[in-house]
Tab-separated table of C-alpha atoms in Angstrom:
chain	number	residue	atom	x	y	z
A	1	MET	CA	9.167	-12.189	3.012
A	2	ASP	CA	7.384	-12.930	0.278
A	3	SER	CA	3.902	-11.363	-0.737
A	4	ALA	CA	2.728	-14.496	-1.038
A	5	GLU	CA	3.421	-15.914	2.299
A	6	PHE	CA	2.321	-13.085	3.419
A	7	LEU	CA	-0.837	-13.461	1.881
A	8	ASP	CA	-0.895	-17.051	2.747
A	9	ILE	CA	-0.475	-16.298	6.970
A	10	LEU	CA	-2.854	-13.694	6.206
A	11	GLY	CA	-5.669	-15.337	4.601
A	12	ASN	CA	-7.058	-16.867	8.133
A	13	ALA	CA	-9.102	-14.404	10.263
A	14	ASN	CA	-7.777	-16.163	13.293
A	15	ARG	CA	-4.542	-15.161	12.783
A	16	ARG	CA	-5.509	-11.745	11.399
A	17	ARG	CA	-6.772	-11.262	15.057
A	18	ILE	CA	-4.141	-12.449	17.183
A	19	LEU	CA	-1.947	-10.067	14.827
A	20	ARG	CA	-3.979	-7.304	15.997
A	21	LEU	CA	-3.985	-8.340	19.497
A	22	LEU	CA	-0.158	-8.462	19.889
A	23	ALA	CA	-0.138	-4.822	18.174
A	24	GLU	CA	-1.965	-3.776	21.666
A	25	ARG	CA	0.516	-5.672	23.626
A	26	PRO	CA	2.525	-8.775	24.649
A	27	CYS	CA	0.273	-11.618	25.176
A	28	TYR	CA	0.647	-15.095	26.382
A	29	VAL	CA	-0.912	-18.138	24.693
A	30	THR	CA	-3.697	-18.490	27.493
A	31	GLU	CA	-4.724	-14.481	27.202
A	32	ILE	CA	-4.953	-14.758	23.318
A	33	SER	CA	-7.002	-18.534	23.612
A	34	ASP	CA	-9.681	-16.664	26.143
A	35	PHE	CA	-9.414	-13.834	24.092
A	36	LEU	CA	-10.570	-15.181	20.771
A	37	GLY	CA	-12.360	-18.078	21.957
A	38	VAL	CA	-10.269	-20.742	20.090
A	39	SER	CA	-8.184	-23.772	21.990
A	40	PRO	CA	-5.014	-23.285	23.230
A	41	LYS	CA	-3.709	-25.819	20.610
A	42	ALA	CA	-5.094	-23.863	17.169
A	43	VAL	CA	-3.784	-20.588	19.277
A	44	ILE	CA	-0.105	-22.413	19.387
A	45	ASP	CA	-0.563	-23.380	15.770
A	46	HIS	CA	-0.963	-19.852	14.380
A	47	LEU	CA	1.827	-18.819	16.534
A	48	GLU	CA	4.266	-20.974	15.420
A	49	LYS	CA	2.729	-20.034	11.542
A	50	LEU	CA	3.631	-16.469	12.722
A	51	GLU	CA	6.852	-17.072	14.420
A	52	ALA	CA	8.281	-18.958	11.151
A	53	ALA	CA	7.384	-16.240	8.448
A	54	GLY	CA	9.374	-13.913	11.478
A	55	LEU	CA	6.100	-11.813	11.774
A	56	VAL	CA	5.783	-12.824	15.811
A	57	GLU	CA	8.767	-13.550	18.143
A	58	SER	CA	8.327	-15.020	22.126
A	59	ARG	CA	10.183	-13.872	25.006
A	60	THR	CA	10.045	-15.970	28.316
A	61	ASP	CA	9.535	-13.757	31.530
A	62	SER	CA	10.692	-13.892	34.969
A	63	LYS	CA	8.166	-16.513	35.529
A	64	ARG	CA	9.491	-18.581	33.090
A	65	ARG	CA	6.445	-17.739	31.223
A	66	LYS	CA	6.298	-17.572	27.294
A	67	TYR	CA	4.992	-14.409	25.758
A	68	PHE	CA	4.475	-13.345	22.083
A	69	SER	CA	4.874	-9.979	20.571
A	70	ILE	CA	5.405	-8.737	16.923
A	71	ALA	CA	8.765	-8.736	15.646
A	72	ARG	CA	8.823	-6.311	12.870
A	73	HIS	CA	7.584	-4.045	10.805
A	74	VAL	CA	6.521	-5.471	7.348
A	75	ARG	CA	4.226	-3.635	4.632
A	76	LEU	CA	2.163	-5.380	1.963
A	77	GLU	CA	0.482	-3.697	-1.089
A	78	VAL	CA	-1.770	-5.370	-3.537
A	79	THR	CA	-3.062	-3.934	-6.793
A	80	VAL	CA	-6.099	-5.982	-8.551
A	81	SER	CA	-6.901	-3.976	-12.031
A	82	PRO	CA	-7.694	-5.233	-15.510
A	83	TYR	CA	-4.235	-4.797	-16.204
A	84	GLU	CA	-2.467	-5.189	-13.620
A	85	PHE	CA	-2.409	-7.840	-10.336
A	86	GLY	CA	0.498	-6.468	-8.456
A	87	THR	CA	1.699	-7.826	-5.188
A	88	LYS	CA	4.461	-5.876	-3.255
A	89	SER	CA	5.675	-6.412	0.193
A	90	ALA	CA	8.496	-4.408	2.027
A	91	TYR	CA	10.343	-4.241	5.039
A	92	PRO	CA	10.382	-0.447	5.699
A	93	ALA	CA	12.967	1.910	4.153
A	94	SER	CA	15.668	2.934	6.789
A	95	SER	CA	15.067	6.634	7.830
A	96	ARG	CA	17.617	7.531	6.229
A	97	LEU	CA	17.015	7.084	2.933
A	98	ASP	CA	16.938	9.982	0.713
A	99	ILE	CA	13.964	10.962	-0.253
A	100	THR	CA	14.893	14.153	-2.017
A	101	SER	CA	16.090	11.441	-4.920
A	102	CYS	CA	12.234	10.898	-5.728
A	103	ARG	CA	11.370	12.627	-9.023
A	104	GLN	CA	8.431	13.419	-8.977
A	105	LEU	CA	7.165	13.774	-5.195
A	106	SER	CA	8.342	16.440	-2.379
A	107	ILE	CA	7.372	15.473	1.237
A	108	ASP	CA	7.516	18.575	3.887
A	109	LEU	CA	6.944	18.222	7.400
A	110	GLU	CA	5.916	21.076	8.903
A	111	HIS	CA	7.752	20.787	12.372
A	112	ASP	CA	10.717	21.313	10.879
A	113	PRO	CA	11.401	24.894	9.539
A	114	GLU	CA	14.822	24.327	8.473
A	115	THR	CA	13.812	21.837	5.808
A	116	ALA	CA	11.034	22.672	5.089
A	117	ASP	CA	9.932	23.970	1.219
A	118	SER	CA	13.329	21.668	0.185
A	119	GLY	CA	11.565	18.962	-0.400
A	120	VAL	CA	14.481	17.642	2.056
A	121	THR	CA	12.725	14.913	4.829
A	122	ALA	CA	13.311	15.317	8.060
A	123	SER	CA	15.048	12.643	9.093
A	124	GLU	CA	17.766	14.012	11.204
A	125	VAL	CA	15.825	15.734	13.581
A	126	GLU	CA	15.344	13.698	16.773
A	127	PRO	CA	13.599	16.065	18.883
A	128	ASP	CA	13.833	14.946	22.410
A	129	ASP	CA	10.733	16.704	24.092
A	130	VAL	CA	7.473	15.118	24.852
A	131	VAL	CA	5.423	17.886	22.696
A	132	SER	CA	7.827	17.912	19.804
A	133	LEU	CA	7.995	14.140	19.622
A	134	THR	CA	4.388	13.705	19.543
A	135	GLU	CA	3.875	16.277	17.271
A	136	ALA	CA	6.443	14.837	14.782
A	137	LEU	CA	4.720	11.703	15.185
A	138	HIS	CA	1.644	13.400	14.044
A	139	ASP	CA	3.185	15.204	11.293
A	140	VAL	CA	4.328	11.543	9.982
A	141	GLU	CA	1.012	9.923	9.855
A	142	GLN	CA	-0.752	12.630	8.574
A	143	LEU	CA	1.534	12.188	5.149
A	144	GLU	CA	0.939	8.819	5.600
A	145	ASN	CA	-2.548	9.184	4.908
A	146	GLU	CA	-1.975	11.657	2.611
A	147	LEU	CA	0.835	9.059	0.836
A	148	SER	CA	-2.139	6.348	1.193
A	149	LEU	CA	-4.524	8.805	-0.970
A	150	ALA	CA	-2.162	9.882	-3.202
A	151	GLN	CA	-1.669	5.708	-4.589
A	152	ARG	CA	-4.936	5.359	-4.779
A	153	TRP	CA	-5.078	8.427	-7.465
A	154	ALA	CA	-2.073	7.420	-8.728
A	155	GLN	CA	-3.574	3.779	-9.524
A	156	GLY	CA	-7.071	5.475	-11.004
A	157	LYS	CA	-4.816	7.690	-13.372
A	158	LEU	CA	-2.815	4.674	-14.208
A	159	THR	CA	-6.175	2.720	-15.303
A	160	GLU	CA	-7.445	5.791	-17.199
A	161	LEU	CA	-4.303	6.840	-19.609
A	162	ARG	CA	-3.690	2.880	-20.158
A	163	GLU	CA	-7.279	2.334	-21.590
A	164	HIS	CA	-6.814	5.677	-23.333
A	165	LEU	CA	-3.865	4.028	-24.986
A	166	GLU	CA	-5.403	1.020	-25.791
A	167	SER	CA	-8.295	3.155	-27.337
A	168	VAL	CA	-5.956	5.054	-29.378
A	169	LEU	CA	-4.020	2.199	-30.238
A	170	ASP	CA	-7.242	1.258	-31.597
A	171	ASP	CA	-5.372	-2.352	-32.513
A	172	GLU	CA	-6.103	-5.937	-31.851
A	173	GLN	CA	-2.892	-6.239	-29.712
A	174	SER	CA	-3.461	-3.049	-27.934
A	175	ARG	CA	-2.381	-4.182	-25.135
A	176	LEU	CA	0.479	-5.824	-25.748
A	177	LEU	CA	1.786	-2.517	-27.854
A	178	ALA	CA	0.751	-0.659	-24.913
A	179	ASP	CA	2.991	-2.908	-22.709
A	180	LEU	CA	6.067	-2.555	-25.462
A	181	LEU	CA	5.591	1.437	-25.950
A	182	LEU	CA	5.696	1.634	-21.445
A	183	ALA	CA	8.785	-0.909	-22.113
A	184	LEU	CA	10.323	1.377	-24.655
A	185	ALA	CA	10.048	4.844	-22.683
A	186	ASP	CA	11.698	3.311	-19.328
A	187	ASP	CA	14.395	2.618	-21.391
A	188	SER	CA	15.872	2.256	-25.415
A	189	ALA	CA	16.191	-1.682	-26.272
A	190	ASP	CA	16.605	-4.574	-28.394
A	191	THR	CA	13.609	-7.067	-29.488
A	192	GLU	CA	15.222	-9.710	-27.494
A	193	THR	CA	15.231	-7.415	-24.123
A	194	LEU	CA	11.605	-5.956	-25.220
A	195	GLY	CA	10.411	-9.838	-25.737
A	196	ARG	CA	11.608	-11.145	-22.070
A	197	GLU	CA	9.795	-7.582	-20.507
A	198	VAL	CA	6.479	-7.879	-22.446
A	199	GLY	CA	6.367	-11.826	-22.059
A	200	ALA	CA	5.934	-12.094	-25.807
A	201	PRO	CA	7.917	-14.375	-28.794
A	202	PRO	CA	10.647	-12.140	-30.402
A	203	GLY	CA	8.937	-12.663	-33.812
A	204	VAL	CA	5.519	-10.946	-32.267
A	205	VAL	CA	7.642	-8.183	-30.807
A	206	GLU	CA	9.717	-7.652	-33.932
A	207	GLU	CA	6.480	-7.543	-36.155
A	208	LEU	CA	4.448	-4.794	-33.838
A	209	LEU	CA	8.046	-2.610	-33.968
A	210	GLU	CA	7.990	-2.752	-36.901
A	211	LYS	CA	4.479	-1.475	-37.272
A	212	LEU	CA	5.362	1.409	-34.620
A	213	VAL	CA	8.418	2.122	-36.223
A	214	ASP	CA	6.377	2.754	-39.860
A	215	GLU	CA	4.309	5.072	-37.669
A	216	GLY	CA	6.599	7.258	-36.605
A	217	ILE	CA	6.225	6.244	-32.889
A	218	VAL	CA	9.472	4.347	-32.845
A	219	ARG	CA	12.984	5.078	-34.109
A	220	GLU	CA	15.188	2.062	-34.627
A	221	ASP	CA	18.774	2.599	-34.497
A	222	GLU	CA	21.397	-0.908	-35.572
A	223	GLY	CA	18.791	-3.043	-33.779
A	224	THR	CA	17.915	-1.251	-31.032
A	225	TYR	CA	14.767	0.876	-30.855
A	226	ARG	CA	13.853	3.952	-28.855
A	227	LEU	CA	10.291	6.306	-28.654
A	228	ILE	CA	10.496	8.963	-30.147
A	229	ASP	CA	10.500	12.603	-28.553
A	230	ALA	CA	7.235	13.675	-27.737
B	1	MET	CA	-15.105	-4.446	-0.269
B	2	ASP	CA	-13.728	-4.699	3.290
B	3	SER	CA	-9.831	-5.659	3.677
B	4	ALA	CA	-11.155	-9.297	5.478
B	5	GLU	CA	-12.902	-10.575	2.691
B	6	PHE	CA	-10.072	-9.093	0.340
B	7	LEU	CA	-7.531	-11.179	2.559
B	8	ASP	CA	-9.643	-14.669	2.690
B	9	ILE	CA	-9.784	-14.263	-0.774
B	10	LEU	CA	-6.099	-13.691	-1.635
B	11	GLY	CA	-5.082	-16.003	0.873
B	12	ASN	CA	-5.462	-18.715	-1.707
B	13	ALA	CA	-2.953	-19.529	-3.857
B	14	ASN	CA	-4.621	-20.921	-7.007
B	15	ARG	CA	-7.080	-17.683	-6.512
B	16	ARG	CA	-3.691	-15.492	-7.133
B	17	ARG	CA	-3.193	-17.354	-10.030
B	18	ILE	CA	-6.286	-16.699	-11.589
B	19	LEU	CA	-5.905	-13.002	-10.792
B	20	ARG	CA	-2.630	-13.267	-12.347
B	21	LEU	CA	-3.907	-14.768	-15.412
B	22	LEU	CA	-7.141	-12.267	-15.791
B	23	ALA	CA	-5.027	-9.552	-15.574
B	24	GLU	CA	-3.366	-10.428	-19.097
B	25	ARG	CA	-6.066	-11.005	-20.428
B	26	PRO	CA	-9.348	-12.237	-20.163
B	27	CYS	CA	-10.401	-16.569	-20.297
B	28	TYR	CA	-12.471	-18.922	-20.416
B	29	VAL	CA	-12.987	-21.392	-17.724
B	30	THR	CA	-11.145	-24.156	-19.715
B	31	GLU	CA	-8.308	-22.036	-20.367
B	32	ILE	CA	-7.787	-21.179	-16.781
B	33	SER	CA	-8.399	-25.081	-16.168
B	34	ASP	CA	-4.977	-25.749	-18.230
B	35	PHE	CA	-3.411	-22.884	-17.320
B	36	LEU	CA	-3.125	-24.069	-13.371
B	37	GLY	CA	-3.299	-27.542	-14.337
B	38	VAL	CA	-6.621	-27.800	-11.519
B	39	SER	CA	-9.451	-29.246	-12.337
B	40	PRO	CA	-12.540	-26.996	-14.332
B	41	LYS	CA	-14.816	-27.753	-11.588
B	42	ALA	CA	-12.434	-25.986	-9.139
B	43	VAL	CA	-11.456	-23.400	-11.156
B	44	ILE	CA	-15.588	-22.489	-11.568
B	45	ASP	CA	-15.686	-22.574	-6.896
B	46	HIS	CA	-12.835	-19.900	-7.219
B	47	LEU	CA	-14.217	-17.748	-9.822
B	48	GLU	CA	-17.740	-18.085	-8.387
B	49	LYS	CA	-15.841	-16.454	-5.306
B	50	LEU	CA	-14.097	-13.801	-7.252
B	51	GLU	CA	-17.095	-13.100	-9.001
B	52	ALA	CA	-19.145	-12.749	-5.598
B	53	ALA	CA	-16.671	-10.401	-4.094
B	54	GLY	CA	-16.921	-7.726	-7.175
B	55	LEU	CA	-13.520	-8.836	-8.250
B	56	VAL	CA	-14.256	-10.508	-11.548
B	57	GLU	CA	-17.171	-10.778	-14.052
B	58	SER	CA	-17.860	-12.527	-17.023
B	59	ARG	CA	-19.711	-11.953	-20.317
B	60	THR	CA	-20.717	-14.128	-22.758
B	61	ASP	CA	-19.215	-14.059	-26.455
B	62	SER	CA	-21.134	-14.507	-30.056
B	63	LYS	CA	-20.353	-18.474	-29.744
B	64	ARG	CA	-22.127	-18.776	-26.652
B	65	ARG	CA	-18.709	-19.261	-24.699
B	66	LYS	CA	-18.565	-17.525	-20.814
B	67	TYR	CA	-15.137	-15.906	-20.856
B	68	PHE	CA	-14.420	-14.051	-17.616
B	69	SER	CA	-11.989	-11.106	-16.800
B	70	ILE	CA	-11.439	-8.658	-13.787
B	71	ALA	CA	-14.307	-6.001	-13.174
B	72	ARG	CA	-12.525	-3.457	-11.193
B	73	HIS	CA	-9.226	-1.919	-9.699
B	74	VAL	CA	-9.420	-2.301	-6.153
B	75	ARG	CA	-5.837	-1.676	-3.400
B	76	LEU	CA	-5.048	-3.344	-0.207
B	77	GLU	CA	-2.799	-1.743	1.835
B	78	VAL	CA	-1.460	-3.701	4.965
B	79	THR	CA	0.988	-2.734	7.605
B	80	VAL	CA	1.848	-5.127	10.502
B	81	SER	CA	4.221	-3.313	13.358
B	82	PRO	CA	4.668	-3.987	16.911
B	83	TYR	CA	2.511	-1.073	17.258
B	84	GLU	CA	-0.232	-1.408	14.671
B	85	PHE	CA	-2.036	-4.085	12.470
B	86	GLY	CA	-3.596	-1.881	10.059
B	87	THR	CA	-5.194	-2.969	6.710
B	88	LYS	CA	-6.786	-0.554	4.309
B	89	SER	CA	-8.523	-1.529	1.081
B	90	ALA	CA	-10.388	1.305	-1.387
B	91	TYR	CA	-10.791	1.444	-5.071
B	92	PRO	CA	-9.051	4.229	-6.768
B	93	ALA	CA	-9.637	7.526	-6.338
B	94	SER	CA	-11.195	9.651	-8.356
B	95	SER	CA	-8.655	11.276	-11.084
B	96	ARG	CA	-10.477	14.541	-10.485
B	97	LEU	CA	-9.329	14.225	-6.495
B	98	ASP	CA	-7.601	17.413	-5.562
B	99	ILE	CA	-4.139	16.366	-4.321
B	100	THR	CA	-3.472	19.910	-3.732
B	101	SER	CA	-5.441	19.666	-0.592
B	102	CYS	CA	-2.571	17.335	0.894
B	103	ARG	CA	-0.706	19.490	2.907
B	104	GLN	CA	2.782	17.248	3.487
B	105	LEU	CA	2.938	16.446	-0.296
B	106	SER	CA	3.505	17.447	-3.601
B	107	ILE	CA	3.702	15.799	-6.735
B	108	ASP	CA	5.159	17.250	-9.391
B	109	LEU	CA	4.212	15.179	-13.190
B	110	GLU	CA	6.628	16.600	-15.437
B	111	HIS	CA	5.193	15.924	-18.875
B	112	ASP	CA	2.593	18.823	-17.670
B	113	PRO	CA	4.614	22.134	-17.932
B	114	GLU	CA	1.483	23.853	-16.797
B	115	THR	CA	1.399	22.670	-13.774
B	116	ALA	CA	5.276	22.000	-13.017
B	117	ASP	CA	6.201	23.319	-9.504
B	118	SER	CA	3.045	24.429	-8.460
B	119	GLY	CA	1.869	21.283	-6.857
B	120	VAL	CA	-1.389	20.653	-8.667
B	121	THR	CA	-1.576	17.718	-10.540
B	122	ALA	CA	-2.087	16.823	-14.005
B	123	SER	CA	-5.683	15.299	-14.027
B	124	GLU	CA	-6.904	17.301	-16.883
B	125	VAL	CA	-4.036	16.637	-18.732
B	126	GLU	CA	-5.199	14.243	-21.524
B	127	PRO	CA	-2.732	14.009	-24.487
B	128	ASP	CA	-4.206	12.436	-27.209
B	129	ASP	CA	-1.066	11.455	-29.276
B	130	VAL	CA	0.620	7.736	-28.673
B	131	VAL	CA	4.232	9.089	-27.814
B	132	SER	CA	2.600	11.844	-25.342
B	133	LEU	CA	0.441	9.198	-23.864
B	134	THR	CA	3.071	6.721	-23.209
B	135	GLU	CA	5.321	9.134	-21.157
B	136	ALA	CA	2.249	10.336	-19.152
B	137	LEU	CA	1.717	6.972	-18.297
B	138	HIS	CA	5.507	6.190	-17.670
B	139	ASP	CA	5.133	9.352	-15.255
B	140	VAL	CA	2.964	7.998	-13.547
B	141	GLU	CA	3.765	4.278	-13.414
B	142	GLN	CA	7.046	6.585	-11.547
B	143	LEU	CA	5.247	8.317	-9.715
B	144	GLU	CA	3.397	5.348	-7.974
B	145	ASN	CA	7.329	3.457	-7.448
B	146	GLU	CA	8.107	6.613	-5.427
B	147	LEU	CA	5.272	7.417	-3.492
B	148	SER	CA	5.392	3.380	-2.417
B	149	LEU	CA	8.880	4.148	-1.380
B	150	ALA	CA	7.811	6.923	0.398
B	151	GLN	CA	5.038	5.064	2.345
B	152	ARG	CA	7.799	2.499	3.525
B	153	TRP	CA	10.087	5.699	4.302
B	154	ALA	CA	7.010	7.130	6.480
B	155	GLN	CA	5.944	3.467	8.408
B	156	GLY	CA	9.771	3.542	9.158
B	157	LYS	CA	10.132	6.939	10.858
B	158	LEU	CA	6.305	6.204	12.538
B	159	THR	CA	8.141	3.083	14.449
B	160	GLU	CA	11.324	5.178	14.792
B	161	LEU	CA	9.232	8.066	16.442
B	162	ARG	CA	7.474	6.061	18.333
B	163	GLU	CA	9.698	4.115	20.037
B	164	HIS	CA	11.584	7.444	20.957
B	165	LEU	CA	8.780	8.712	22.167
B	166	GLU	CA	7.704	6.086	24.794
B	167	SER	CA	11.149	5.784	25.860
B	168	VAL	CA	10.971	9.622	26.753
B	169	LEU	CA	7.867	8.505	28.474
B	170	ASP	CA	8.977	6.329	30.314
B	171	ASP	CA	6.706	5.201	31.660
B	172	GLU	CA	4.458	1.674	32.517
B	173	GLN	CA	1.695	3.090	30.445
B	174	SER	CA	3.922	4.461	27.718
B	175	ARG	CA	2.073	2.902	25.182
B	176	LEU	CA	-1.231	4.496	26.475
B	177	LEU	CA	0.198	7.855	27.337
B	178	ALA	CA	1.667	7.876	23.389
B	179	ASP	CA	-1.837	6.912	22.261
B	180	LEU	CA	-3.282	10.059	24.309
B	181	LEU	CA	-1.159	12.621	23.001
B	182	LEU	CA	-1.529	11.318	19.682
B	183	ALA	CA	-5.449	11.747	20.027
B	184	LEU	CA	-4.583	15.434	21.296
B	185	ALA	CA	-1.998	16.187	18.716
B	186	ASP	CA	-5.183	15.737	15.959
B	187	ASP	CA	-7.853	17.712	17.899
B	188	SER	CA	-8.685	19.132	21.786
B	189	ALA	CA	-11.169	16.944	24.008
B	190	ASP	CA	-12.732	15.417	27.207
B	191	THR	CA	-12.052	12.465	28.633
B	192	GLU	CA	-14.721	10.590	27.122
B	193	THR	CA	-14.199	11.204	23.625
B	194	LEU	CA	-10.319	10.337	24.761
B	195	GLY	CA	-11.102	7.099	26.390
B	196	ARG	CA	-13.606	5.934	23.161
B	197	GLU	CA	-10.723	6.968	20.754
B	198	VAL	CA	-7.564	5.075	22.914
B	199	GLY	CA	-10.102	2.421	23.738
B	200	ALA	CA	-8.962	2.698	27.615
B	201	PRO	CA	-12.150	3.404	30.738
B	202	PRO	CA	-12.581	6.979	31.524
B	203	GLY	CA	-11.456	6.683	35.199
B	204	VAL	CA	-8.239	5.401	33.506
B	205	VAL	CA	-7.721	8.646	30.935
B	206	GLU	CA	-8.253	10.463	33.488
B	207	GLU	CA	-5.287	9.870	36.050
B	208	LEU	CA	-3.020	9.811	32.986
B	209	LEU	CA	-4.208	13.358	31.467
B	210	GLU	CA	-3.788	14.976	35.278
B	211	LYS	CA	0.068	13.516	35.071
B	212	LEU	CA	0.402	14.980	31.237
B	213	VAL	CA	-1.286	18.173	33.226
B	214	ASP	CA	1.329	18.334	36.443
B	215	GLU	CA	3.927	17.985	33.840
B	216	GLY	CA	3.306	20.844	32.141
B	217	ILE	CA	3.170	18.588	28.410
B	218	VAL	CA	-0.717	18.982	28.440
B	219	ARG	CA	-3.447	21.888	29.505
B	220	GLU	CA	-7.314	21.230	31.173
B	221	ASP	CA	-9.423	24.132	30.133
B	222	GLU	CA	-13.215	23.663	31.269
B	223	GLY	CA	-12.848	19.378	30.895
B	224	THR	CA	-11.430	19.742	27.268
B	225	TYR	CA	-7.801	18.745	27.718
B	226	ARG	CA	-5.491	19.827	24.747
B	227	LEU	CA	-1.394	19.862	23.927
B	228	ILE	CA	0.692	22.919	24.831
B	229	ASP	CA	2.208	24.393	22.088
B	230	ALA	CA	6.026	23.023	20.896
């Protein structure tokens, strides 16, 4: 599901209330309608939209009553800043994902002494007793909170560094220059590629790159530009 | 701004397009109206909502034309799962925030050799030259991507562990039992506090707690319940 579709769906307060209710327990239409104080017809309309988006699914029980539940796990992140309006929506990453491939992040889930301090995640650990499972779940909940806090920290840092960079560049085109530099920090590239990445015409990009080369910030080698080493 | 207000605002495709445009550059009403192909009146309506929510601000230039820009950094996270419908919205955490207080997470920003490997963040580092600033910014961007990936991993893990726990509990009340156990993993508590935390009547909670005590999963001590050690 793309972020725009997700935001359209979440933009309605009653649909949010339905999702909140179904996350507590699967429900019949009449239960939802009673709980929300909304007509069954309106509830059915919302459920149809939620089903079409793949967020909700329905089953029929032995008494042939249809009940609804949340179909799958989806996550959405929205960032609004003077430099970015970003939306990301995604299904959860597989628990077999190799988090150790992260360069700047290490995770240490304490309930797993074998992998602690090694930056390796506890993805293979599946304790079977209730107490260990509860503690593992509690650790992952805490980790989730810490990740959320770290992301807010990173967002603040991004804005701060970006403002600083643009003020140091001190140019009418500071914003575009910063975009270009960031694209070059990712990888060396030619004018055309850079133009596509920053959304500016090749002519403008070339002029700015020449300025950066003159200032000794960027090097050019057979049409490919790269950031000089710090 | 609360999450509901944020979602109401983002639920409109044209408001999202306005935010995307303003994140590129500050604009006048007529520019936005031309870009979106929407009447100036409709644009003004959207801008008023965005201003009232504190997302957008306006200034008047020397020719007395009013132009609009994004006012502040906001972040929203939405999680939908069979066990949760959660929304969080927040302003970025201060860059002075002490990320080292995180128990399960350490961050290593490579552009700062002094703090590397110590789990200390680079919040005090403010390089002044363009190349170092660009590299610092690029590192934080990468960190942000890694945090996002790690969060998706944590969400998947949460669902997996939760399903596993409920199946091991194997009880009609598995969901409520799991909620109780998680509340106890956080801190020992009495029946009343636990009832409030899991949203169930004290009578029901007491019955389930007795069952958990009988099974040797929970201990009771003068009306306070705690999880036994794993």
